[in-house]
Short mmCIF file of C-alpha atoms in Angstrom, two decimals:
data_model
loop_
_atom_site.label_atom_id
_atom_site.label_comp_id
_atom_site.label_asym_id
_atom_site.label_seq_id
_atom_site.Cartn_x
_atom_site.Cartn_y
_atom_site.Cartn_z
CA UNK E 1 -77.92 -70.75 26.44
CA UNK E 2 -77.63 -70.69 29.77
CA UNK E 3 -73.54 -70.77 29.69
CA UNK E 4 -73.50 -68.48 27.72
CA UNK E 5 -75.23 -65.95 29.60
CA UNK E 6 -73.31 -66.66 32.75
CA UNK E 7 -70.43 -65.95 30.65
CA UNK E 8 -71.99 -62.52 29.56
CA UNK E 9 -72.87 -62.31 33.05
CA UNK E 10 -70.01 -62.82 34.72
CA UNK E 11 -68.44 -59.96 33.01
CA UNK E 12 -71.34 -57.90 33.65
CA UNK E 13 -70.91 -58.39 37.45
CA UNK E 14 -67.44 -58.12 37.75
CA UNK E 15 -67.51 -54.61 35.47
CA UNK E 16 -70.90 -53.63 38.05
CA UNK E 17 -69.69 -54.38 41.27
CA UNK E 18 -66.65 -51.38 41.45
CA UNK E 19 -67.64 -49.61 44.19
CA UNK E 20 -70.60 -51.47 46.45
CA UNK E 21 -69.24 -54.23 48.18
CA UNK E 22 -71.71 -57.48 48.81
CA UNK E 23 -71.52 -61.11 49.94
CA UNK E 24 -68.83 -63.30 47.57
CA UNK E 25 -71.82 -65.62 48.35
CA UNK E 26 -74.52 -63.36 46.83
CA UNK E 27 -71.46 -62.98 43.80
CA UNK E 28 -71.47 -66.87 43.11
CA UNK E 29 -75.17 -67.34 43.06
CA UNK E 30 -75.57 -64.59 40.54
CA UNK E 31 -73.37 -66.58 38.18
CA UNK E 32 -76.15 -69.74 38.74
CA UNK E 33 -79.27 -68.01 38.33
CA UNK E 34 -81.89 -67.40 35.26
CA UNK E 35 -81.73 -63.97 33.58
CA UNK E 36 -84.59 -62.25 34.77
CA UNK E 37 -85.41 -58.39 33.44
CA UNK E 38 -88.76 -57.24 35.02
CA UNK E 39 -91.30 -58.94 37.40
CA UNK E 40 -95.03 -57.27 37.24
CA UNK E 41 -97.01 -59.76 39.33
CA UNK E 42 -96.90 -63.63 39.34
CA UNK E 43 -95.09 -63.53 35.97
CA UNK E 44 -91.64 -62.79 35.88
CA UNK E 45 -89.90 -62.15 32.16
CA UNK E 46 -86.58 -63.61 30.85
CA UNK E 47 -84.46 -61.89 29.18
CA UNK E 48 -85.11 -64.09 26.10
CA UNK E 49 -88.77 -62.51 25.92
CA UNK E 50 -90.07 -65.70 27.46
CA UNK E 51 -92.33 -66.43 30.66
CA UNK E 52 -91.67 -68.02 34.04
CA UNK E 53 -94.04 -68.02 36.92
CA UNK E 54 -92.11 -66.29 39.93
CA UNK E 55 -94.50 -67.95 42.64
CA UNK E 56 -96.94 -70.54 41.63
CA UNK E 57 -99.60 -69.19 44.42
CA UNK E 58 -100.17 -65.44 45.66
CA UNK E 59 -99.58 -62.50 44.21
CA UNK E 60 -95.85 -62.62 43.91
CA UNK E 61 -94.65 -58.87 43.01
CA UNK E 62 -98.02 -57.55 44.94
CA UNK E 63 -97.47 -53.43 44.98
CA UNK E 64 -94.83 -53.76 41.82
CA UNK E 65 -97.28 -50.84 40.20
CA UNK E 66 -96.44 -48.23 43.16
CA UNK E 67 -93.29 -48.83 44.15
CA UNK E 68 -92.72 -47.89 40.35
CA UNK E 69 -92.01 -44.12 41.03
CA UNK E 70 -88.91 -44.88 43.56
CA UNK E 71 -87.68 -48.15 41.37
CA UNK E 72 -87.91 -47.18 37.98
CA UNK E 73 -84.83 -48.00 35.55
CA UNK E 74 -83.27 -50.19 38.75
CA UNK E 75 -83.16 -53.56 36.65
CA UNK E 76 -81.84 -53.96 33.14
CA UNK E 77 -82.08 -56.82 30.69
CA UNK E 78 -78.17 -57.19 30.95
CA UNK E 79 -78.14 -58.01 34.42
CA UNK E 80 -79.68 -60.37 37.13
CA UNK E 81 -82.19 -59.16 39.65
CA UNK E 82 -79.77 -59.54 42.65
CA UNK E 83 -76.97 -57.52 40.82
CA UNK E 84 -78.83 -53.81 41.83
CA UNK E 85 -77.88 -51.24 39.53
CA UNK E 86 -79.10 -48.63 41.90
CA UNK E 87 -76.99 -49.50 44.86
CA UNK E 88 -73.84 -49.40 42.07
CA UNK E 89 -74.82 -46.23 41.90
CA UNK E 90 -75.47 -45.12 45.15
CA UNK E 91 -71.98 -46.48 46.03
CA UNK E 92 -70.14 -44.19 43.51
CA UNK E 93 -71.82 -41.18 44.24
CA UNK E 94 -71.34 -41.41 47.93
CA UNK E 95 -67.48 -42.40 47.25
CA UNK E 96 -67.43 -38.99 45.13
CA UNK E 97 -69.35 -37.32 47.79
CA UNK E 98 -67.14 -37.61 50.50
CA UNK E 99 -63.86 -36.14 50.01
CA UNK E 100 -62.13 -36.15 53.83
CA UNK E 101 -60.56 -38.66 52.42
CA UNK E 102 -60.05 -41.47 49.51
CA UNK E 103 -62.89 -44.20 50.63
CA UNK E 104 -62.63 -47.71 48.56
CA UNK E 105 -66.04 -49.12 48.99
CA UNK E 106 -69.33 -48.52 50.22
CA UNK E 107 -71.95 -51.48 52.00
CA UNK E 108 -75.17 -51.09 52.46
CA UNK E 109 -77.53 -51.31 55.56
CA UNK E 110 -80.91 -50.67 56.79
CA UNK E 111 -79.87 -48.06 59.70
CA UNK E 112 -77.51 -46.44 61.90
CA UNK E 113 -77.25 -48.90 64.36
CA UNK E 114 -76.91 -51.78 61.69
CA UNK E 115 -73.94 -49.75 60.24
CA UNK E 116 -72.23 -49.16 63.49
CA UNK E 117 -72.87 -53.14 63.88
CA UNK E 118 -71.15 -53.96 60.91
CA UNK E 119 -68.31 -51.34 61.30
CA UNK E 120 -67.25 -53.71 64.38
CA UNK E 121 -67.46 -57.13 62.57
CA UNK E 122 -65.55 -55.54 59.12
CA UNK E 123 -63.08 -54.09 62.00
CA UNK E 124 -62.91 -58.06 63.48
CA UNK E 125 -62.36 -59.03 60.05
CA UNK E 126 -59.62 -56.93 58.94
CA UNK E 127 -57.55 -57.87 61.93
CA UNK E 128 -58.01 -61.09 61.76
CA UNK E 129 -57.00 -61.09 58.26
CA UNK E 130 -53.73 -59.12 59.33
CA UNK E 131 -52.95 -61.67 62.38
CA UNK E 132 -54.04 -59.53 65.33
CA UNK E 133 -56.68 -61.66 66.92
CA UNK E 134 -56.60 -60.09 69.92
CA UNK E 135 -57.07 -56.29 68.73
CA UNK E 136 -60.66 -56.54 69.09
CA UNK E 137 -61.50 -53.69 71.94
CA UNK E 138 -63.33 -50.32 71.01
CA UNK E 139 -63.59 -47.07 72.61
CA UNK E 140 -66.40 -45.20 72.31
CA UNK E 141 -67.18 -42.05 74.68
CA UNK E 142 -69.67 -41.13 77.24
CA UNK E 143 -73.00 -39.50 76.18
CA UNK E 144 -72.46 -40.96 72.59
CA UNK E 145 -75.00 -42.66 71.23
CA UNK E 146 -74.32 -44.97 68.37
CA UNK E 147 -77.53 -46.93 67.67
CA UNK E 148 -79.85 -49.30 69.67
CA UNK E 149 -78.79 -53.02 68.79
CA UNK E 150 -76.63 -54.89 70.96
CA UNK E 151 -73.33 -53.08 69.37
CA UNK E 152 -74.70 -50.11 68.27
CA UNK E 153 -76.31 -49.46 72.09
CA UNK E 154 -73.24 -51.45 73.59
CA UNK E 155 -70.84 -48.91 72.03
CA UNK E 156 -73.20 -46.12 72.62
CA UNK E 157 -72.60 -44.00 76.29
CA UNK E 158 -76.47 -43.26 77.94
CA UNK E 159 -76.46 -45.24 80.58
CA UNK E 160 -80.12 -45.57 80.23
CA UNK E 161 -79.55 -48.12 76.58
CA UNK E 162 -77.27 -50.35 78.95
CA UNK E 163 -79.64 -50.58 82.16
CA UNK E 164 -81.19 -54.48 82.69
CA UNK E 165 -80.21 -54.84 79.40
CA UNK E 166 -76.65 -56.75 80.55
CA UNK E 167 -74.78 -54.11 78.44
CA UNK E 168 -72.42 -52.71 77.55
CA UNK E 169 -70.78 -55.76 75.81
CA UNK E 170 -67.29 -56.07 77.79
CA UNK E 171 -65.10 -55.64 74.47
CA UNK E 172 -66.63 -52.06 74.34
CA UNK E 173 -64.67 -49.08 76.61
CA UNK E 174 -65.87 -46.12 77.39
CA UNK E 175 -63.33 -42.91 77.31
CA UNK E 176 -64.58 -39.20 78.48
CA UNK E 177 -67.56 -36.88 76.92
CA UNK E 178 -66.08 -33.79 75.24
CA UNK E 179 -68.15 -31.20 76.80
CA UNK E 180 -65.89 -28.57 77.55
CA UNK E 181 -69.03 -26.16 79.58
CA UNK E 182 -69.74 -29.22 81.53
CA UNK E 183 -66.56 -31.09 82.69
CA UNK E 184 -63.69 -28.56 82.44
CA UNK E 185 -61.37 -27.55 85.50
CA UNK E 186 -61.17 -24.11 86.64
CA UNK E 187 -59.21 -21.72 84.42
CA UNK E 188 -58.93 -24.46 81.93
CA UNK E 189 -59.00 -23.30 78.46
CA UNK E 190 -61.02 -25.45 75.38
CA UNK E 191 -57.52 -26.14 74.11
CA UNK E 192 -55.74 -27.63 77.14
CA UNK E 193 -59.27 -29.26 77.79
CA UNK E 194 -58.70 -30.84 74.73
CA UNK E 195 -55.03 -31.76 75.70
CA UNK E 196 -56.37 -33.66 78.76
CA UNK E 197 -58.85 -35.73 77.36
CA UNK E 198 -56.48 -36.70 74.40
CA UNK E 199 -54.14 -37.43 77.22
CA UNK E 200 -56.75 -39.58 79.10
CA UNK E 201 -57.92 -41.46 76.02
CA UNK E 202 -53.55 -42.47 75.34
CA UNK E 203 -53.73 -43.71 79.45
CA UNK E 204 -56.84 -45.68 78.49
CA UNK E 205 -54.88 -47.33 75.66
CA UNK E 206 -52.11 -48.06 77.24
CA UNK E 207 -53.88 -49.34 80.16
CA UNK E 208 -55.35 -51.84 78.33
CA UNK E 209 -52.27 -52.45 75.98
CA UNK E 210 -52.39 -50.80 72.29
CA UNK E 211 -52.93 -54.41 71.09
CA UNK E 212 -55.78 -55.10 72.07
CA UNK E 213 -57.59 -52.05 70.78
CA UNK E 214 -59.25 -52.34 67.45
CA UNK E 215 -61.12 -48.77 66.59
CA UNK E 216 -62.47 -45.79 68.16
CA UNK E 217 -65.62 -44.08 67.22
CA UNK E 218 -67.51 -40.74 67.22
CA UNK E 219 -69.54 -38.74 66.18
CA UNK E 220 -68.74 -35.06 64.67
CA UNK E 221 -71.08 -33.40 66.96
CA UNK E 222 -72.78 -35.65 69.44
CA UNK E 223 -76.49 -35.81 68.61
CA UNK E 224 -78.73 -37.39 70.90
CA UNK E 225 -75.62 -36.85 74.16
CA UNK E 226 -77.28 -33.40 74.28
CA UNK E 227 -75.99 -31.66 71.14
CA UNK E 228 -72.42 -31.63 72.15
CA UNK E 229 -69.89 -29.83 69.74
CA UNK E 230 -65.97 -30.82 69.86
CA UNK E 231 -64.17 -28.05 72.19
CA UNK E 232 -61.56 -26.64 69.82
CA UNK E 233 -58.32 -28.92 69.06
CA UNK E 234 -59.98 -31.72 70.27
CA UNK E 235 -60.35 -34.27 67.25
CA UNK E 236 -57.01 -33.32 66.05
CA UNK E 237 -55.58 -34.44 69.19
CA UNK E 238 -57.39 -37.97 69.63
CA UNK E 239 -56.97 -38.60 65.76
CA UNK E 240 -52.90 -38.34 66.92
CA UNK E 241 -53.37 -40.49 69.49
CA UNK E 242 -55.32 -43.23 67.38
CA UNK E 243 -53.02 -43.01 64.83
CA UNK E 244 -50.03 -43.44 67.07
CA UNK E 245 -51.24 -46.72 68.30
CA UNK E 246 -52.82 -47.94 64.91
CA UNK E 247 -56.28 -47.64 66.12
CA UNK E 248 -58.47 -47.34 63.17
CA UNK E 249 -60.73 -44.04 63.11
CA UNK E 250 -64.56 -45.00 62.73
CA UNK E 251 -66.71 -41.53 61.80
CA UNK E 252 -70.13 -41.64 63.07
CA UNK E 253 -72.12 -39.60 60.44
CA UNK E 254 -75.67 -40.84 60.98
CA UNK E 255 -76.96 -37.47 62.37
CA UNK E 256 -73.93 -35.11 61.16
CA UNK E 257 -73.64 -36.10 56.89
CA UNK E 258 -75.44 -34.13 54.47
CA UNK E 259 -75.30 -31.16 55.43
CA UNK E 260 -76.65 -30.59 58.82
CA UNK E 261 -73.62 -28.77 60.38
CA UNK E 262 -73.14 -26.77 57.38
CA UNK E 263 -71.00 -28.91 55.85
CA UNK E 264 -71.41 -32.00 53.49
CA UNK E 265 -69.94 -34.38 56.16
CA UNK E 266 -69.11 -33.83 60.03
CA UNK E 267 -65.85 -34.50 58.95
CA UNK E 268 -65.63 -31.68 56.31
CA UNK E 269 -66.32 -29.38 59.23
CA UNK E 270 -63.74 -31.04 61.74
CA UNK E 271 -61.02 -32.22 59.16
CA UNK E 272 -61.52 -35.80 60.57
CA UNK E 273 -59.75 -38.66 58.48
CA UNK E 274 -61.49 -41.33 58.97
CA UNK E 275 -60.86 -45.54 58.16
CA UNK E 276 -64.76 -45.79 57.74
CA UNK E 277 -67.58 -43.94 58.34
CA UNK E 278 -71.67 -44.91 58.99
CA UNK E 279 -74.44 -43.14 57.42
CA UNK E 280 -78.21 -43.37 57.57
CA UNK E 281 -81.07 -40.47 58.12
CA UNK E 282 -80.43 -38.23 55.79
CA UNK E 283 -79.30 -40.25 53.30
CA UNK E 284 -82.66 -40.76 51.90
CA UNK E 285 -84.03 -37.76 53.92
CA UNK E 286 -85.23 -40.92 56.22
CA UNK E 287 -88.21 -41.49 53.46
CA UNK E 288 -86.98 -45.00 52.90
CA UNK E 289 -84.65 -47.09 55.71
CA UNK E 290 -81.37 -46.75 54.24
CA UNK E 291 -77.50 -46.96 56.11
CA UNK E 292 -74.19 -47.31 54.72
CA UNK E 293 -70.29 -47.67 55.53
CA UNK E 294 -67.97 -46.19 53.77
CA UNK E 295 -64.78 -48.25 53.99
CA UNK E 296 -60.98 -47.22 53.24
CA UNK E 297 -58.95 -48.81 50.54
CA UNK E 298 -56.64 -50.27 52.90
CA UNK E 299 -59.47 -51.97 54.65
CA UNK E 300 -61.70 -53.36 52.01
CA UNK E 301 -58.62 -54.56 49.75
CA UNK E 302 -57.42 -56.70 52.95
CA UNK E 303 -61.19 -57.72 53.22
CA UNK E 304 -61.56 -58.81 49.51
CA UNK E 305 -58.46 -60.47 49.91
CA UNK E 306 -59.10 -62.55 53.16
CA UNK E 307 -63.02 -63.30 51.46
CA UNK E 308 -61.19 -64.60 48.27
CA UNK E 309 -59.26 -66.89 50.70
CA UNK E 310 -62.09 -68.35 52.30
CA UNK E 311 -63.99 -68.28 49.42
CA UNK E 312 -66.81 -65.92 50.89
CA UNK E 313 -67.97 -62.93 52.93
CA UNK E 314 -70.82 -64.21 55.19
CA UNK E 315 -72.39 -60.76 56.27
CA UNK E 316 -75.13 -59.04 55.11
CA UNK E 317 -78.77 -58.13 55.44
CA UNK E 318 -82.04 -59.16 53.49
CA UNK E 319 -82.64 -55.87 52.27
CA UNK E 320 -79.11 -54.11 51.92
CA UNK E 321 -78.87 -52.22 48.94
CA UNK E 322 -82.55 -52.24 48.20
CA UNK E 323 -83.58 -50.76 45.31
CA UNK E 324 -86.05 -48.39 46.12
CA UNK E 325 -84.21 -46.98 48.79
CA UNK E 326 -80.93 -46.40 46.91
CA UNK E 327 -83.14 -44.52 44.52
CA UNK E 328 -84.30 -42.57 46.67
CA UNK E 329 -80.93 -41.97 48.33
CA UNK E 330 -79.92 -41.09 44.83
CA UNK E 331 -82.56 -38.84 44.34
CA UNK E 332 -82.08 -37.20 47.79
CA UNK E 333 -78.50 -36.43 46.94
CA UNK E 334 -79.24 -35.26 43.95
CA UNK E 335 -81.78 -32.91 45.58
CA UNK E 336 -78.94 -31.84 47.92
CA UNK E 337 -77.01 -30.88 45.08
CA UNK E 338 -79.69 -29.31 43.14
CA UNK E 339 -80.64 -26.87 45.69
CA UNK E 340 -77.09 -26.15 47.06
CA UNK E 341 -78.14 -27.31 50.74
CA UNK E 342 -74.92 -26.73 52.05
CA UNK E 343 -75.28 -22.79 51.24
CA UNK E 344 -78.88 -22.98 52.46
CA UNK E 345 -77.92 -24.29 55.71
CA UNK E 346 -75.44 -21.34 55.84
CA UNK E 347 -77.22 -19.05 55.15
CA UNK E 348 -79.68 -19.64 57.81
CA UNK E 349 -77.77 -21.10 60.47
CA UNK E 350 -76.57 -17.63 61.76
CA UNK E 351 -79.85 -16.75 62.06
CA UNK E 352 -81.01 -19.80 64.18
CA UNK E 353 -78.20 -19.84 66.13
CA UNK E 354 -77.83 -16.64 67.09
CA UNK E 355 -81.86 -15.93 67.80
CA UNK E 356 -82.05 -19.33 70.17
CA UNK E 357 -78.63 -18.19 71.67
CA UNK E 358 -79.95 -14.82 72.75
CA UNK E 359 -81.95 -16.40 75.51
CA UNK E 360 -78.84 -17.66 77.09
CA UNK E 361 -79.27 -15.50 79.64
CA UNK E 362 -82.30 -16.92 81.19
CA UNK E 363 -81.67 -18.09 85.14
CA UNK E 364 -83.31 -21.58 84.08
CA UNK E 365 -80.98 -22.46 81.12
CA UNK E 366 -77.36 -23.02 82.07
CA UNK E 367 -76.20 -23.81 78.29
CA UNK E 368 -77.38 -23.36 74.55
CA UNK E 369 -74.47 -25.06 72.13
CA UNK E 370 -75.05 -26.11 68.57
CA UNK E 371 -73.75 -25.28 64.77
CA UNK E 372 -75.22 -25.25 62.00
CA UNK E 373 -78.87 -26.41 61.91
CA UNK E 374 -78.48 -28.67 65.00
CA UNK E 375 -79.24 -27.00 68.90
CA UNK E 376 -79.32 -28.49 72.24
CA UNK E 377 -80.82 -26.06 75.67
CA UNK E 378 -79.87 -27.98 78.97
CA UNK E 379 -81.92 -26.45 81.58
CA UNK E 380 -80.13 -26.06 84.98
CA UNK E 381 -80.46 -24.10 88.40
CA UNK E 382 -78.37 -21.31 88.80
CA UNK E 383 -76.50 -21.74 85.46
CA UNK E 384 -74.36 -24.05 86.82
CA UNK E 385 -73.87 -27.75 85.34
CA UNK E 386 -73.31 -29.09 89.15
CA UNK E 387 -77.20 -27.74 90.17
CA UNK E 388 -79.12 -29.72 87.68
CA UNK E 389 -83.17 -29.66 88.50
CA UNK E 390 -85.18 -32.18 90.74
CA UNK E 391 -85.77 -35.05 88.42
CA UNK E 392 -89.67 -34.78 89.04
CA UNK E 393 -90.33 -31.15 88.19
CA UNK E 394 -89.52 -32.37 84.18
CA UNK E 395 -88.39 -29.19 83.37
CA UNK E 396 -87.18 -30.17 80.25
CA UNK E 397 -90.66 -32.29 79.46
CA UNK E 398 -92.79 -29.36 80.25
CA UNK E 399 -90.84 -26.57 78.41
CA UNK E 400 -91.31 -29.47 75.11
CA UNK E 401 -94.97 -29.50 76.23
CA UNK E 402 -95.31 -25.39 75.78
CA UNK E 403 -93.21 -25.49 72.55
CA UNK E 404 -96.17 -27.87 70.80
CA UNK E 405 -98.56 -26.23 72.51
CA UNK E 406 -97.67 -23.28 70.45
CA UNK E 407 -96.81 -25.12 67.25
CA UNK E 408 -93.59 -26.31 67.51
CA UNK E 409 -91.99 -30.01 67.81
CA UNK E 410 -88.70 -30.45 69.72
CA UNK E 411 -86.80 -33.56 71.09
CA UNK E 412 -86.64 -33.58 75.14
CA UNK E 413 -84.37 -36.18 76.99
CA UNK E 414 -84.49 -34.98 80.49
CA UNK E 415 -83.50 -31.67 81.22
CA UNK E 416 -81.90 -31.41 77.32
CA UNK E 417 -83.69 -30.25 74.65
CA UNK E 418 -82.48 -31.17 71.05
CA UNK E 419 -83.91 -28.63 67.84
CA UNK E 420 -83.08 -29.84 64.03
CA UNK E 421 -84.95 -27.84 62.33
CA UNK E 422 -85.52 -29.06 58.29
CA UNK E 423 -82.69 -27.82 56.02
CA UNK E 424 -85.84 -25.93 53.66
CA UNK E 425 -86.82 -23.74 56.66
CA UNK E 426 -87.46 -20.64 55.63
CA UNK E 427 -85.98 -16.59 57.61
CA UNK E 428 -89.50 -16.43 58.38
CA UNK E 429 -90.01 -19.89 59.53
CA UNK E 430 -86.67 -19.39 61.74
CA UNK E 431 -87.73 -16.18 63.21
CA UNK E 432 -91.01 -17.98 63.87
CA UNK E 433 -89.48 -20.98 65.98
CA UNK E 434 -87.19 -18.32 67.92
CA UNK E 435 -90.41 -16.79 68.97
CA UNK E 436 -92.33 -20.24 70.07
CA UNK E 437 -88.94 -20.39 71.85
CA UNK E 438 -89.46 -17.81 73.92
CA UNK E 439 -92.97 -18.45 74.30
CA UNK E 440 -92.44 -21.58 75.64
CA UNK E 441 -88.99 -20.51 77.83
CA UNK E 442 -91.06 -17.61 79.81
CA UNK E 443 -94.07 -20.22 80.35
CA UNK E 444 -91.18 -22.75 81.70
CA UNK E 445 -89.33 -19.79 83.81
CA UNK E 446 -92.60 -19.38 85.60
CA UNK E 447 -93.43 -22.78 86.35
CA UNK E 448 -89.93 -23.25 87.75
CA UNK E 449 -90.46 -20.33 89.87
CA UNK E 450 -93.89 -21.85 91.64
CA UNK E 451 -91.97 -25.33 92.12
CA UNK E 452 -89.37 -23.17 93.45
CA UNK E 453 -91.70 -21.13 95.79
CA UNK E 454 -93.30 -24.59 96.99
CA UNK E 455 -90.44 -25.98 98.04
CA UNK E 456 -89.66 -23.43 100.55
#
């Protein structure tokens, strides 16, 4: 009986397994395995109607009952537990989803940084496969921040994730911050900003010899860097460059996909090609921990090929591909879809934008960037990026203090001041947060003004 179900089995796999890549490993032992259908507590029910204890003591599938809601329909009398229907699903949809360009498979994580982790080791993996063992650098640029495991923070650019921490890893380079208000030259245009730091990046490469360098990533907009948006040109520039050298393109989504710059993807927005891209947050509107990569074709068929060869593919995570959170991924795409988020965030972003931006003007704020529902403030003297504030007046932390005071939440790191507002906010709601704004900006002008006076 038992052969006979592999047999069924195996097809079943092989037919289920199009578009979310897992462990050959995890592949094998599903060919070994009883055929289990549903598991309520201690009992857990073949597919032949009959019963098997899943743990002799405890209380085996303990909170089965509520997890129901988020798991229902995720296991199937034709199919083994460990072969997740959900996550087959999740895969395709996100492969339809994102259209930069053609992606071949999707692999599931548990978060941002564990997605930037395993963009590195898939990257290691590919080239090694191809015979370039020593293509193993990556660039990443100042200010980014990429997650907070050794990788993810290694690859990341705040100096403060690399402090006593021995990072970053040396394998990881660091190439300039995009942030055209800060770090142009006089008279230089966004443009011919854009030309020198493509410029820079090519001297980097070469510098360290084009064979050695395995990837670059970034993110669309940089998120927790300050809110920094690409200065015009620029990503069609470096994706040249990277392309020149056969550098693969790695497309940090975690804060930009699903709609948050008024597009589905950053890349939508910045017509960025990417090899592979990470995603996490929003993918399951962060009710569930939930990541992904998205990998090329070209990538994952060279990956399946060199697994095959060794006769596995040792990575992976405990929960990847979990079943409750790819259903609720699923259902928060489909809610995406359902309630045209895309044109919501359009339709408001003007608004929010444009109200914040109209206190530009204020002597304590030297710039307020952003698209779509994303906004950084970075509070400087004299709006000028080279007269930044004493470090112990925590401008930044006291202007956050007046927003809550008056109702509203906003991210402070230092003197920057990050505002995603939630893509169901409401004209009212915006108008609402501009005015806490400008509350709490007045409150924060003053307070500058008696540190100011105190200091003389």
């Amino acid at each position: 009986m038992h052969t006979l179900l592999r047999s069924t089995l195996r097809t079943k796999t092989a037919s289920s397994l199009a578009y979310a890549a897992v462990s050959r490993s995890a592949q094998e032992n599903l060919l070994q395995a009883p055929l289990l259908s549903r598991s309520n507590s201690t009992e857990a029910s073949l597919a032949k109607d009959t019963s098997s204890n899943d743990v002799k003591n405890g209380q085996g599938f303990k909170g089965h009952s509520m997890l129901a809601p988020f798991t229902a329909g995720w296991q199937t009398t034709d199919l083994h537990p460990l072969v997740i229907e959900k996550s087959e699903d999740l895969a395709k949809e996100l492969l339809e989803m994102f259209t930069a360009r053609k992606m071949g498979k999707a692999f599931f994580v548990n978060s941002g940084s564990e997605a930037n982790d395993t963009q590195v080791k898939l990257v290691w993996y590919y080239n090694n496969a191809l015979g370039r063992p020593d293509k193993k650098k990556f660039i990443a640029r100042a200010k980014s921040y990429h997650g907070s495991t050794l990788i993810a923070a290694s690859l990341s650019g705040l100096p403060a994730l690399h402090q006593k921490f021995d990072l970053p890893a040396p394998f990881v380079l660091h190439t300039d911050c995009p942030h055209y208000w800060r770090y142009h030259l006089p008279g230089e245009t966004e443009e011919e900003f854009s030309t020198r730091l493509a410029k820079n990046l090519e001297q980097l490469i070469l510098k360290e010899g084009p064979e050695t360098i395995a990837a670059f990533i970034a993110e669309p907009v940089m998120g927790a860097g300050g809110v920094i948006v690409p200065p015009s040109t620029y990503f069609e520039k470096v994706q040249a460059v990277v392309k020149k050298y056969d550098i693969l393109f790695i497309a940090d989504e975690v804060i930009c996909a699903f709609g948050r710059l008024g597009t589905m993807f950053g890349c939508d927005k910045y017509n960025i090609k990417p090899d592979l891209v990470s995603l996490a947050k929003a993918l399951s509107s962060a009710y569930l921990p939930i990541g992904a990569v998205l990998v090329s074709p070209e990538i994952s068929d060279v990956i399946h090929a060199q697994s095959n060869k060794l006769g596995s593919f040792s990575h992976g995570f405990t929960y990847s591909g979990h079943p409750a959170a790819c259903a609720v991924a699923i259902e928060a795409l489909k809610i995406y879809k359902e309630r045209n988020i895309v044109d919501q965030v359009n339709k408001i972003a003007p608004r929010f934008q444009d109200g914040i931006k109209a206190f530009s003007d204020s002597p304590i704020i030297g710039e307020i960037r952003g698209t779509g529902l994303i906004l950084g403030t970075e509070f400087t003297d004299n709006k000028s990026p080279n007269d930044p504030f004493p470090p112990e007046w925590g401008v930044g932390a006291y202007f956050g203090a007046q927003c809550e005071k008056h109702g509203m939440l906003v991210r402070v790191a230092g003197d920057n001041i990050m505002m995603s507002p939630p893509y169901i906010i409401s004209q009212g709601e915006v108008d609402e947060l501009i005015s806490i704004y400008g509350k709490a900006l007045k409150e924060t002008e003053k307070k500058v003004q008696e540190l100011k006076s105190q200091r003389k």
